[in-house]
PDB file of C-alpha atoms in Angstrom:
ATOM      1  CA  UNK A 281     175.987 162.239 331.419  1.00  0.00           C
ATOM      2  CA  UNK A 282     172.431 163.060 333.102  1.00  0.00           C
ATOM      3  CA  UNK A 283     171.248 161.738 336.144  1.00  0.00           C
ATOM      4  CA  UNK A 284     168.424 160.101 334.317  1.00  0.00           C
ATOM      5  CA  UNK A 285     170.976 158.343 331.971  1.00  0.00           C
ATOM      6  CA  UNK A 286     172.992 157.179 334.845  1.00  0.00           C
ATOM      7  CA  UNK A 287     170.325 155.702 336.639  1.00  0.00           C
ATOM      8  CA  UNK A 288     169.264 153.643 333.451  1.00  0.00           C
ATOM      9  CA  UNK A 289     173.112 152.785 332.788  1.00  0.00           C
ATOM     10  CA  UNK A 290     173.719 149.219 333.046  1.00  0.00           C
ATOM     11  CA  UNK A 291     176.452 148.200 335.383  1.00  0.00           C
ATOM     12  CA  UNK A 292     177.050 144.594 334.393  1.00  0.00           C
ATOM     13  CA  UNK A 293     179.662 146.210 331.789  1.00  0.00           C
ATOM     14  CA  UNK A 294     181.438 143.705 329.609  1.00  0.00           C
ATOM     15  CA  UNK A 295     185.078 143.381 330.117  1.00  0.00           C
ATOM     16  CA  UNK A 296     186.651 144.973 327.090  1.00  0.00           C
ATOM     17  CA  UNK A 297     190.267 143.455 327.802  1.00  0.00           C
ATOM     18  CA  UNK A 298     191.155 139.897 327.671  1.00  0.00           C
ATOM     19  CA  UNK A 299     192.491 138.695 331.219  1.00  0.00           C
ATOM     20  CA  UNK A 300     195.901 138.735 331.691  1.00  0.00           C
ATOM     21  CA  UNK A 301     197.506 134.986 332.754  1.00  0.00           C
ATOM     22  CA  UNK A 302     197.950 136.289 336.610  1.00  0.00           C
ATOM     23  CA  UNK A 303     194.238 137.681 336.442  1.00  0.00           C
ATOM     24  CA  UNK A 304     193.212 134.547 334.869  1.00  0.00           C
ATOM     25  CA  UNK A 305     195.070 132.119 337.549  1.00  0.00           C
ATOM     26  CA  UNK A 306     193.641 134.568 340.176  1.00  0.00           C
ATOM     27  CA  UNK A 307     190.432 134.377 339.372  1.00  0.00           C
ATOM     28  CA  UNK A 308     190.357 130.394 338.891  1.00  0.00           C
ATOM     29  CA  UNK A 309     191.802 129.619 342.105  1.00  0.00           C
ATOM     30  CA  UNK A 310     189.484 131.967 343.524  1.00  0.00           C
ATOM     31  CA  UNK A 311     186.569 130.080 341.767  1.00  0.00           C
ATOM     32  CA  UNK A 312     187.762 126.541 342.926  1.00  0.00           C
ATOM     33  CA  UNK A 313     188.796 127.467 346.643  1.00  0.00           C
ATOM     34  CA  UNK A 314     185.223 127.704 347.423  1.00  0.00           C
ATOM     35  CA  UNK A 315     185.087 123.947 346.723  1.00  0.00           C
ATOM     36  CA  UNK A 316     186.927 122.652 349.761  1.00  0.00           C
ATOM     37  CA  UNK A 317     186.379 125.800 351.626  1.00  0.00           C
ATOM     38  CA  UNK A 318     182.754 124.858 351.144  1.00  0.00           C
ATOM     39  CA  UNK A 319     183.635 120.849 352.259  1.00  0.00           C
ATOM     40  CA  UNK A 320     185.682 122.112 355.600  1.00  0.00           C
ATOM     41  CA  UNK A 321     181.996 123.901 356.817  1.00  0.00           C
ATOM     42  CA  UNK A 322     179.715 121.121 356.222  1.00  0.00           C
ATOM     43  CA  UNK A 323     182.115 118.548 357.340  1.00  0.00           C
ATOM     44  CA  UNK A 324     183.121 120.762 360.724  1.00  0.00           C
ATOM     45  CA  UNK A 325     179.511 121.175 361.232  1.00  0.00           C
ATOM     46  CA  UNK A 326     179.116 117.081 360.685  1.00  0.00           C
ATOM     47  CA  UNK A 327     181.599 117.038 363.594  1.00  0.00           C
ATOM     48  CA  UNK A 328     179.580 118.552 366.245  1.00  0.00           C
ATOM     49  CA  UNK A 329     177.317 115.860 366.247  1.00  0.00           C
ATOM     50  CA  UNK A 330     177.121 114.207 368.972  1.00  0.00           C
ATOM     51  CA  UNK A 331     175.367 110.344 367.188  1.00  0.00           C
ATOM     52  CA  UNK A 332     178.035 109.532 365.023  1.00  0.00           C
ATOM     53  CA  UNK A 333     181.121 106.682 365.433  1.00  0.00           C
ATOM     54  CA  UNK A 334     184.684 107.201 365.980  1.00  0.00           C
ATOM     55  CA  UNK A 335     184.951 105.819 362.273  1.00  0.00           C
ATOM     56  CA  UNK A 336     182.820 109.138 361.061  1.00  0.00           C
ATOM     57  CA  UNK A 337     184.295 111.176 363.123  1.00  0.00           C
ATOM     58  CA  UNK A 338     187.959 109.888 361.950  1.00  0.00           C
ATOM     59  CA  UNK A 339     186.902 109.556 358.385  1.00  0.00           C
ATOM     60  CA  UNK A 340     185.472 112.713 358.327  1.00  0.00           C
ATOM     61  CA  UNK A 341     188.515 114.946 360.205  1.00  0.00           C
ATOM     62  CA  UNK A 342     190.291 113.154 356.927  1.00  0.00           C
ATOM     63  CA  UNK A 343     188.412 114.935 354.771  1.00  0.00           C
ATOM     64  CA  UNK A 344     189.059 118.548 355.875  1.00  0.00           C
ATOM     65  CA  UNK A 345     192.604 117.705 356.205  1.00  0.00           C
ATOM     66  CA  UNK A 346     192.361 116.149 352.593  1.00  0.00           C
ATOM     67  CA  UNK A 347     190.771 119.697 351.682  1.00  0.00           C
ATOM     68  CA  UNK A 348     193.141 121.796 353.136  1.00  0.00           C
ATOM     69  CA  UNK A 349     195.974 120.133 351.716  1.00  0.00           C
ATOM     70  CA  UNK A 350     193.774 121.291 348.478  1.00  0.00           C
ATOM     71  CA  UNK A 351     193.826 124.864 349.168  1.00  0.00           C
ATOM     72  CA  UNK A 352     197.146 124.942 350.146  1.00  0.00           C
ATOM     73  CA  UNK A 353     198.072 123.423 346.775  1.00  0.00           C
ATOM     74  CA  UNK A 354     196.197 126.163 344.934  1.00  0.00           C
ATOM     75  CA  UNK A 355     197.456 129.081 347.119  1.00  0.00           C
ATOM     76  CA  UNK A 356     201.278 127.326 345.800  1.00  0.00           C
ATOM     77  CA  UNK A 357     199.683 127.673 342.441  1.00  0.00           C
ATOM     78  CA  UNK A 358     199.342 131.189 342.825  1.00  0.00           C
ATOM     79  CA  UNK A 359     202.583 131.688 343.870  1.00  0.00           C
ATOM     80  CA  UNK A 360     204.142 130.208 341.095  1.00  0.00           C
ATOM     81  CA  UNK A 361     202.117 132.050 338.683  1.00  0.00           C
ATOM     82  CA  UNK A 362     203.055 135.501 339.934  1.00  0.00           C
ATOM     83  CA  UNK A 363     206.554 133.813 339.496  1.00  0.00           C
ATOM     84  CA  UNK A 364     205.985 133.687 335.870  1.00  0.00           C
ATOM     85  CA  UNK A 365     205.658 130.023 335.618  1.00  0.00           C
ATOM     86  CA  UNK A 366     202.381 127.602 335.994  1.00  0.00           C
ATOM     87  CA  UNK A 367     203.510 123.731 336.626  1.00  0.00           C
ATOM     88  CA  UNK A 368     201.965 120.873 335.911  1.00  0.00           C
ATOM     89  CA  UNK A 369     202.869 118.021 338.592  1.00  0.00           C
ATOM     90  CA  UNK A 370     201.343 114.886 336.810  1.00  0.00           C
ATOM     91  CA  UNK A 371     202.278 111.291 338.197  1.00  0.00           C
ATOM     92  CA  UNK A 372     200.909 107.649 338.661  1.00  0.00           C
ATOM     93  CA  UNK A 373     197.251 108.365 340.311  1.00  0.00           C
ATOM     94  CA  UNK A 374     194.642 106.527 340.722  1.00  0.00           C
ATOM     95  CA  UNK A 375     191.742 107.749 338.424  1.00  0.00           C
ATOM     96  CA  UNK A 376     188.884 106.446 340.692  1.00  0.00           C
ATOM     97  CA  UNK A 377     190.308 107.964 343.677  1.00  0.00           C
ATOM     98  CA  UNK A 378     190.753 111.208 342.548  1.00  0.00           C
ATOM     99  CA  UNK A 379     186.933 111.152 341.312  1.00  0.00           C
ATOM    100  CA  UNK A 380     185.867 110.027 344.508  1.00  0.00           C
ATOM    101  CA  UNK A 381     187.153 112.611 345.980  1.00  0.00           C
ATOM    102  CA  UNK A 382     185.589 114.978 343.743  1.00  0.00           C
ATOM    103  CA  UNK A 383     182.101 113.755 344.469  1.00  0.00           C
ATOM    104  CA  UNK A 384     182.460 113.499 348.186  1.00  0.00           C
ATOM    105  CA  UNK A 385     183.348 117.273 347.884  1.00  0.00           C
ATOM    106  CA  UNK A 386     180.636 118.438 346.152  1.00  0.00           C
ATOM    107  CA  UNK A 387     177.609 115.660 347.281  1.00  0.00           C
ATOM    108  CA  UNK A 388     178.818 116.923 351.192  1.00  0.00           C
ATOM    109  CA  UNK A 389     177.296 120.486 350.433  1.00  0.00           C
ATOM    110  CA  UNK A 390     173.661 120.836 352.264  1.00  0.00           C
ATOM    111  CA  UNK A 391     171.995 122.193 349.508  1.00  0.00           C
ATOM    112  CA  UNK A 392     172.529 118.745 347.580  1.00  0.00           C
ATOM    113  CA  UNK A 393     171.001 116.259 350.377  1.00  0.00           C
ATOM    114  CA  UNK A 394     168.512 114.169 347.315  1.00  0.00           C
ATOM    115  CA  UNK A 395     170.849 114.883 344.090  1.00  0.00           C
ATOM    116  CA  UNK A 396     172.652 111.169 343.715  1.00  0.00           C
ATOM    117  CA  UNK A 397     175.744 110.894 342.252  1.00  0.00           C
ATOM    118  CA  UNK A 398     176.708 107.886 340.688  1.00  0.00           C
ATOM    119  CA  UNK A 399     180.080 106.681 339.375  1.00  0.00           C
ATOM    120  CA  UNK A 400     181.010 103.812 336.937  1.00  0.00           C
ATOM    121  CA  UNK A 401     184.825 102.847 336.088  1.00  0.00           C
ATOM    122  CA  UNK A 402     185.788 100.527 333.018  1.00  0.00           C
ATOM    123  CA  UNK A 403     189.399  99.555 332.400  1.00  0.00           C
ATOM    124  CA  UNK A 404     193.171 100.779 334.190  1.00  0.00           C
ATOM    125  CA  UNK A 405     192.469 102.821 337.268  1.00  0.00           C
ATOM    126  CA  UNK A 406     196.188 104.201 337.194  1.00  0.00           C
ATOM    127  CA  UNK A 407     197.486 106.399 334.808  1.00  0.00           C
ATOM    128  CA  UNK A 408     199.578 109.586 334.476  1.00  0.00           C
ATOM    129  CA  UNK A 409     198.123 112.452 335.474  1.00  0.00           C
ATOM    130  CA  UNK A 410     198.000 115.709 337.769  1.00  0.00           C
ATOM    131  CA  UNK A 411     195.246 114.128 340.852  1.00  0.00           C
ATOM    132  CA  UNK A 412     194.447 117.397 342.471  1.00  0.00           C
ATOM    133  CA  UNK A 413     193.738 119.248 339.282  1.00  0.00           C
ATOM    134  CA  UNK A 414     192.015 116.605 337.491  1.00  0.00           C
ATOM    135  CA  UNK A 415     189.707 116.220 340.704  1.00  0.00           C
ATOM    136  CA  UNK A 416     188.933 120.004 340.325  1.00  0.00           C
ATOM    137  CA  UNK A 417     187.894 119.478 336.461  1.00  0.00           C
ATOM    138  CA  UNK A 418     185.777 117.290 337.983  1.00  0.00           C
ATOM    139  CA  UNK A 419     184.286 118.895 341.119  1.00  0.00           C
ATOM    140  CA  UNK A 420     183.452 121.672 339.378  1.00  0.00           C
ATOM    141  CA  UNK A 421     181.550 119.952 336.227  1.00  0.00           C
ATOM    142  CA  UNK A 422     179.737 117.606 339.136  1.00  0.00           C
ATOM    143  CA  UNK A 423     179.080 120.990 340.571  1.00  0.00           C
ATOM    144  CA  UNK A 424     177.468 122.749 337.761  1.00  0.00           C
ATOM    145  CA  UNK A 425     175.344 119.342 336.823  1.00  0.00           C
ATOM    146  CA  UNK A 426     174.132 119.708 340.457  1.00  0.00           C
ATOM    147  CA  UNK A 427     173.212 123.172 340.086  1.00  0.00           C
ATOM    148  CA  UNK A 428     171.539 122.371 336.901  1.00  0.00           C
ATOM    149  CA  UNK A 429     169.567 119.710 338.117  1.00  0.00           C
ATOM    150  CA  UNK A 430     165.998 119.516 340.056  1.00  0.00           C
ATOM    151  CA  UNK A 431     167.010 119.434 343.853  1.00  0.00           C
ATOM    152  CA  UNK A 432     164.627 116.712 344.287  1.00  0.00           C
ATOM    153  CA  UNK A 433     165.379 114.287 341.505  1.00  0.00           C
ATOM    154  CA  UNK A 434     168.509 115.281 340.421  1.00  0.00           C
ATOM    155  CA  UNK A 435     170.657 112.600 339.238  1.00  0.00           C
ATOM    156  CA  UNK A 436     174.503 112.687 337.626  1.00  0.00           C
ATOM    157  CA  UNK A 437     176.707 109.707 335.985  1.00  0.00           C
ATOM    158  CA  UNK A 438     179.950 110.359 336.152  1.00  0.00           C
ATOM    159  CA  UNK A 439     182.159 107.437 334.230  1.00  0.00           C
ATOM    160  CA  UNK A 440     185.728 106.741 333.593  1.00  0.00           C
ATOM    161  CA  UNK A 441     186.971 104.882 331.089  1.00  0.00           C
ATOM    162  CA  UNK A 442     191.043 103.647 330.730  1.00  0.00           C
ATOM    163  CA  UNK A 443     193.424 102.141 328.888  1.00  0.00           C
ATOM    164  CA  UNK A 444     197.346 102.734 328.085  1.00  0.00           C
ATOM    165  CA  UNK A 445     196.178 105.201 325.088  1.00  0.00           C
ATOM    166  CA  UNK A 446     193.665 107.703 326.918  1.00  0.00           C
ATOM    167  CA  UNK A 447     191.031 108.312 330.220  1.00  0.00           C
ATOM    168  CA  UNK A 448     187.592 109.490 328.705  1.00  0.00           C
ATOM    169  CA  UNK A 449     185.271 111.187 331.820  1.00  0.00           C
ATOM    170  CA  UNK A 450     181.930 111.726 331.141  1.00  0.00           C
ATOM    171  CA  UNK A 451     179.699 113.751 333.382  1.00  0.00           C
ATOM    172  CA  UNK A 452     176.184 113.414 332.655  1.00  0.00           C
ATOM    173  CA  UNK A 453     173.004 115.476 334.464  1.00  0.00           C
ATOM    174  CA  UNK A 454     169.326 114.668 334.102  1.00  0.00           C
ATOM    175  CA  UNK A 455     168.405 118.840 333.866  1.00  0.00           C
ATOM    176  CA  UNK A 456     167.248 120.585 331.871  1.00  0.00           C
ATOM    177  CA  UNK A 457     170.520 120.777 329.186  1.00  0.00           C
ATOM    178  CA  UNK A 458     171.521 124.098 327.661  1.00  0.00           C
ATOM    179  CA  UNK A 459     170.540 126.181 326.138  1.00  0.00           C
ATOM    180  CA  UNK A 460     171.679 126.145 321.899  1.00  0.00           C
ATOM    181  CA  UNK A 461     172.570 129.518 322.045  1.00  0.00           C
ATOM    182  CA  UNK A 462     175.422 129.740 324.132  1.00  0.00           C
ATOM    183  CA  UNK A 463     176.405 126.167 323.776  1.00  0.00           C
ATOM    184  CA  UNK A 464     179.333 127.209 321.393  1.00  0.00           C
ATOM    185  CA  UNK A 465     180.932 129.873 324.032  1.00  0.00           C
ATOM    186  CA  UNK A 466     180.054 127.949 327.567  1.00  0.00           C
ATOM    187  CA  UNK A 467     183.890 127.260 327.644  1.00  0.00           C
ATOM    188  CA  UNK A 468     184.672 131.112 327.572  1.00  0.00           C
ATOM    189  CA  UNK A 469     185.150 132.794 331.492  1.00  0.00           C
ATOM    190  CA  UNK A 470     182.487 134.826 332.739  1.00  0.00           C
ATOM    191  CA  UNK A 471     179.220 132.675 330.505  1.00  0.00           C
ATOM    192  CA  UNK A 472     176.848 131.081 332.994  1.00  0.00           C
ATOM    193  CA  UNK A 473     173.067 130.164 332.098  1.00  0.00           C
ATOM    194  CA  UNK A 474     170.453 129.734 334.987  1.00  0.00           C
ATOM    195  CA  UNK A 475     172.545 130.441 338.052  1.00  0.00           C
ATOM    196  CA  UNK A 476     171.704 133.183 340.121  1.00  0.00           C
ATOM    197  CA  UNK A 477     175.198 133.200 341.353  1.00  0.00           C
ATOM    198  CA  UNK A 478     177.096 131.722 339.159  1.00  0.00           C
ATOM    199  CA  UNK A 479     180.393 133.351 337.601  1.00  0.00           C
ATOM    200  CA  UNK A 480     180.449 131.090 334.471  1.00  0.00           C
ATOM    201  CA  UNK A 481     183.997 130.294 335.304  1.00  0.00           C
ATOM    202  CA  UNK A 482     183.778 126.946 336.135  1.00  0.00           C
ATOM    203  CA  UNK A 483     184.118 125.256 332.383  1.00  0.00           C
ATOM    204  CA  UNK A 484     186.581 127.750 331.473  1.00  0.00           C
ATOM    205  CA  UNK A 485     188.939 126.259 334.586  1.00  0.00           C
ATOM    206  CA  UNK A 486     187.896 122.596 333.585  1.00  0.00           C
ATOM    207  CA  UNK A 487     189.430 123.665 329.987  1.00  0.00           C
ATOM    208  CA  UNK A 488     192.501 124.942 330.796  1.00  0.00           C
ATOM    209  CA  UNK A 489     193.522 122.132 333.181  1.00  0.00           C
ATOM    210  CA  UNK A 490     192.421 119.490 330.488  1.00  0.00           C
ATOM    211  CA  UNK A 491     194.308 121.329 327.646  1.00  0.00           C
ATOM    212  CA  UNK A 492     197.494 121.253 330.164  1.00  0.00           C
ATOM    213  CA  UNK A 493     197.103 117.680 330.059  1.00  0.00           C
ATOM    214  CA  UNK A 494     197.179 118.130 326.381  1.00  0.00           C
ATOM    215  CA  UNK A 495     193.566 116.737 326.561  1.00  0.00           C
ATOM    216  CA  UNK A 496     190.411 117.629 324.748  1.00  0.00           C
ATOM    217  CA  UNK A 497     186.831 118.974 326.681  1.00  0.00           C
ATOM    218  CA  UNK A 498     183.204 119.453 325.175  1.00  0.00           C
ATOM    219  CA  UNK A 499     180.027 119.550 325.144  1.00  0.00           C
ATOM    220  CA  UNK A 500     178.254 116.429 323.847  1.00  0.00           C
ATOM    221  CA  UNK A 501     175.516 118.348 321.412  1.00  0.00           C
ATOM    222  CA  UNK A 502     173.952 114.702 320.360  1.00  0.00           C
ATOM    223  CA  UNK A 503     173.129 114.237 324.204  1.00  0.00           C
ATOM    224  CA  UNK A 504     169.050 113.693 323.669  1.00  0.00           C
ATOM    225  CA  UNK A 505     168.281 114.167 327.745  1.00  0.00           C
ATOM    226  CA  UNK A 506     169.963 116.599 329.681  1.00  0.00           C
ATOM    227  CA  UNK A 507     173.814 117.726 329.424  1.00  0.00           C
ATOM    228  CA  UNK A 508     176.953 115.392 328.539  1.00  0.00           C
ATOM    229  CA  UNK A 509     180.067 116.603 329.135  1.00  0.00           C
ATOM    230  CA  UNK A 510     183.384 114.310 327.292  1.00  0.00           C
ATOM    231  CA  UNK A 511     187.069 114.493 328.133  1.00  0.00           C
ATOM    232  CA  UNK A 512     189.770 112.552 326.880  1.00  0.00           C
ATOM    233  CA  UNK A 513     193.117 113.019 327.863  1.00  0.00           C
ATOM    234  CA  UNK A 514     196.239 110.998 327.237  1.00  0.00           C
ATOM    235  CA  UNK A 515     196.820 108.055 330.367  1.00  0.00           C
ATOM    236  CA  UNK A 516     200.339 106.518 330.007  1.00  0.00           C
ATOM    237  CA  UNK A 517     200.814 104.167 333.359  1.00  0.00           C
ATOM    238  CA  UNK A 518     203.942 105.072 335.248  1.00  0.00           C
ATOM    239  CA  UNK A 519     205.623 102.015 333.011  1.00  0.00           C
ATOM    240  CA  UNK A 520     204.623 103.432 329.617  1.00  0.00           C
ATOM    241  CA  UNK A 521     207.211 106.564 327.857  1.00  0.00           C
ATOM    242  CA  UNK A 522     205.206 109.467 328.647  1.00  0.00           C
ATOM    243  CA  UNK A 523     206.740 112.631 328.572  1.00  0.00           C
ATOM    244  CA  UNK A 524     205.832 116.397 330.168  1.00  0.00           C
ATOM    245  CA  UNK A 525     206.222 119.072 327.263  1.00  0.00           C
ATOM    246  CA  UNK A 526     205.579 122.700 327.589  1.00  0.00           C
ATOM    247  CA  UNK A 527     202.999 121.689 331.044  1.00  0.00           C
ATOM    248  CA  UNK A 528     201.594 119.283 328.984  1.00  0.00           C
ATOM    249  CA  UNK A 529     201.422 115.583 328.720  1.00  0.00           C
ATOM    250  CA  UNK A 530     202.172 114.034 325.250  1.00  0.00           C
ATOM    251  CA  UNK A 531     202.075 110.516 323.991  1.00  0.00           C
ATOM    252  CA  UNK A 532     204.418 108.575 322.069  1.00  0.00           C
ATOM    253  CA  UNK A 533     202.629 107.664 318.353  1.00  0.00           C
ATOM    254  CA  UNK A 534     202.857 104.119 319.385  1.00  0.00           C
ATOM    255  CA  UNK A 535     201.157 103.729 322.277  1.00  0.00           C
ATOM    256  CA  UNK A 536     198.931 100.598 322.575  1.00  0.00           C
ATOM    257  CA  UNK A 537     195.443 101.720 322.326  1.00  0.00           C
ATOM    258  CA  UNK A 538     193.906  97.932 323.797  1.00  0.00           C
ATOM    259  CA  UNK A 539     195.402  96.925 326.661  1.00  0.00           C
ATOM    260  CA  UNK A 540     194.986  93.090 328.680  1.00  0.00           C
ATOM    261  CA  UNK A 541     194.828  94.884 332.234  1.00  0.00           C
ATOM    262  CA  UNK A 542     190.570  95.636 332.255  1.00  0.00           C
ATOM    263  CA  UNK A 543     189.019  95.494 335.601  1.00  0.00           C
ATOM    264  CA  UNK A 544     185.223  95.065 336.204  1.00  0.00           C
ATOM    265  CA  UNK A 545     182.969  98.001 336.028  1.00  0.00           C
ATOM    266  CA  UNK A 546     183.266  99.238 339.513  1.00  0.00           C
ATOM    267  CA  UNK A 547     180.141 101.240 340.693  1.00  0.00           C
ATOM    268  CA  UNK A 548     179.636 103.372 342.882  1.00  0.00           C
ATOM    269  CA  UNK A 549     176.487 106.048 344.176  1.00  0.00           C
ATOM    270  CA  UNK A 550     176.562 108.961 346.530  1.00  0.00           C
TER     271      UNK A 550
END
């Protein structure tokens, strides 16, 4: 190979092999640990002010512990993996919580100070379901739609729907949607659109963890304004006969689809 040729070779090379499961887990975790490592800055930094109330400053020291419980669950994940095995710890959480959470994590980062987040809630706020995963599916679609959006008008709706049979999410951003020609891969690792620094890895987590929950992701192509993202996954209370197959959660065929326990919308902006 000539100099000249070398010069002119381009180095973004596609990856010829398909990731193994370690490299896959690997390079998830290493995707989503930016989120709370992210959350710890701007919240230690939030700290050293010296105007805010013993409630902040309580409420926010809850938060980086809250994130660094996160890490340390992912790190375990890792662990695991390299031990051959991947588990899924799902169990009665509170759906609103763990989105909360998810918003609080990614609104907190400085580059997002006029992007609102809002959150609506119809139906059973408990179900059965792994809370810190879930919450990353989440944080990192609230993420993208953040990234997607203009810094100064941004807006996102994230909403929650359940009942005994399922928990629909729906993330929706007011940018600029994407684009129809990589809107059937935008679930494969490693396909990003617009993002300077972006590793396009983000949906491809947000997949796995919702097929674990034997779940179903995608992208809403009938969304007129901006991008719509819909999950459903199943949401069996604690009471109901779900069961955890193969890291998954499954159903039984009779599960009541309308159920008497609906709560107000609850609403809520960031």
């Amino acid at each position: 190979m000539s100099a000249g040729s070398l010069r002119n070779r381009p180095w973004d090379l596609p990856i010829l092999e398909p990731l193994s499961a370690v490299s896959r887990m690997v390079a998830f975790v290493s995707h989503d640990l930016r989120h709370p490592l992210t959350a710890i800055l701007a919240n230690a930094e939030f700290l050293t002010r010296s105007d805010i109330s013993e409630m902040q400053r309580s409420d926010t020291y809850q938060e980086i512990r809250w994130a660094i419980d996160r890490m340390n669950e992912m790190v375990s994940s890792l662990l695991e993996c390299s031990k051959g095995r991947d588990t899924l710890r799902p169990a009665a959480r509170n759906i609103v919580d763990t989105v909360e959470h998810a918003i609080r994590m990614t609104s907190v980062r400085q580059e997002f100070p006029r992007i609102t987040i809002k959150h609506l809630h119809e139906g059973l706020h408990v179900g059965w379901f792994d809370s810190s995963r879930l919450e990353r599916v989440v944080a990192n679609l609230a993420l993208n739609a953040c990234e997607a959006v203009s810094p100064d008008s941004g807006q996102i709706v994230i909403t929650t729907t359940g009942n005994r049979a399922c928990l629909q999410i729906g993330v929706w951003d007011n940018g600029p949607g994407i684009p129809p020609t990589i809107q059937d891969s935008v679930f494969q690792p490693f396909v990003s659109c617009g993002k300077a620094r972006g590793s396009g890895l983000g949906l491809a987590i947000a997949k796995k963890i919702v097929e674990d929950h034997g779940g179903v992701i995608c992208l809403d192509g009938k969304c007129e304004t901006g991008t719509l993202f819909r999950i459903t996954i199943p949401f069996a209370n604690d009471c109901d006969t779900t069961v955890v197959r193969n890291n998954s959660l499954q159903l039984p065929s009779d599960t009541i689809t309308n159920s008497e326990e609906e709560v107000p919308r609850r609403h809520m902006d960031t």
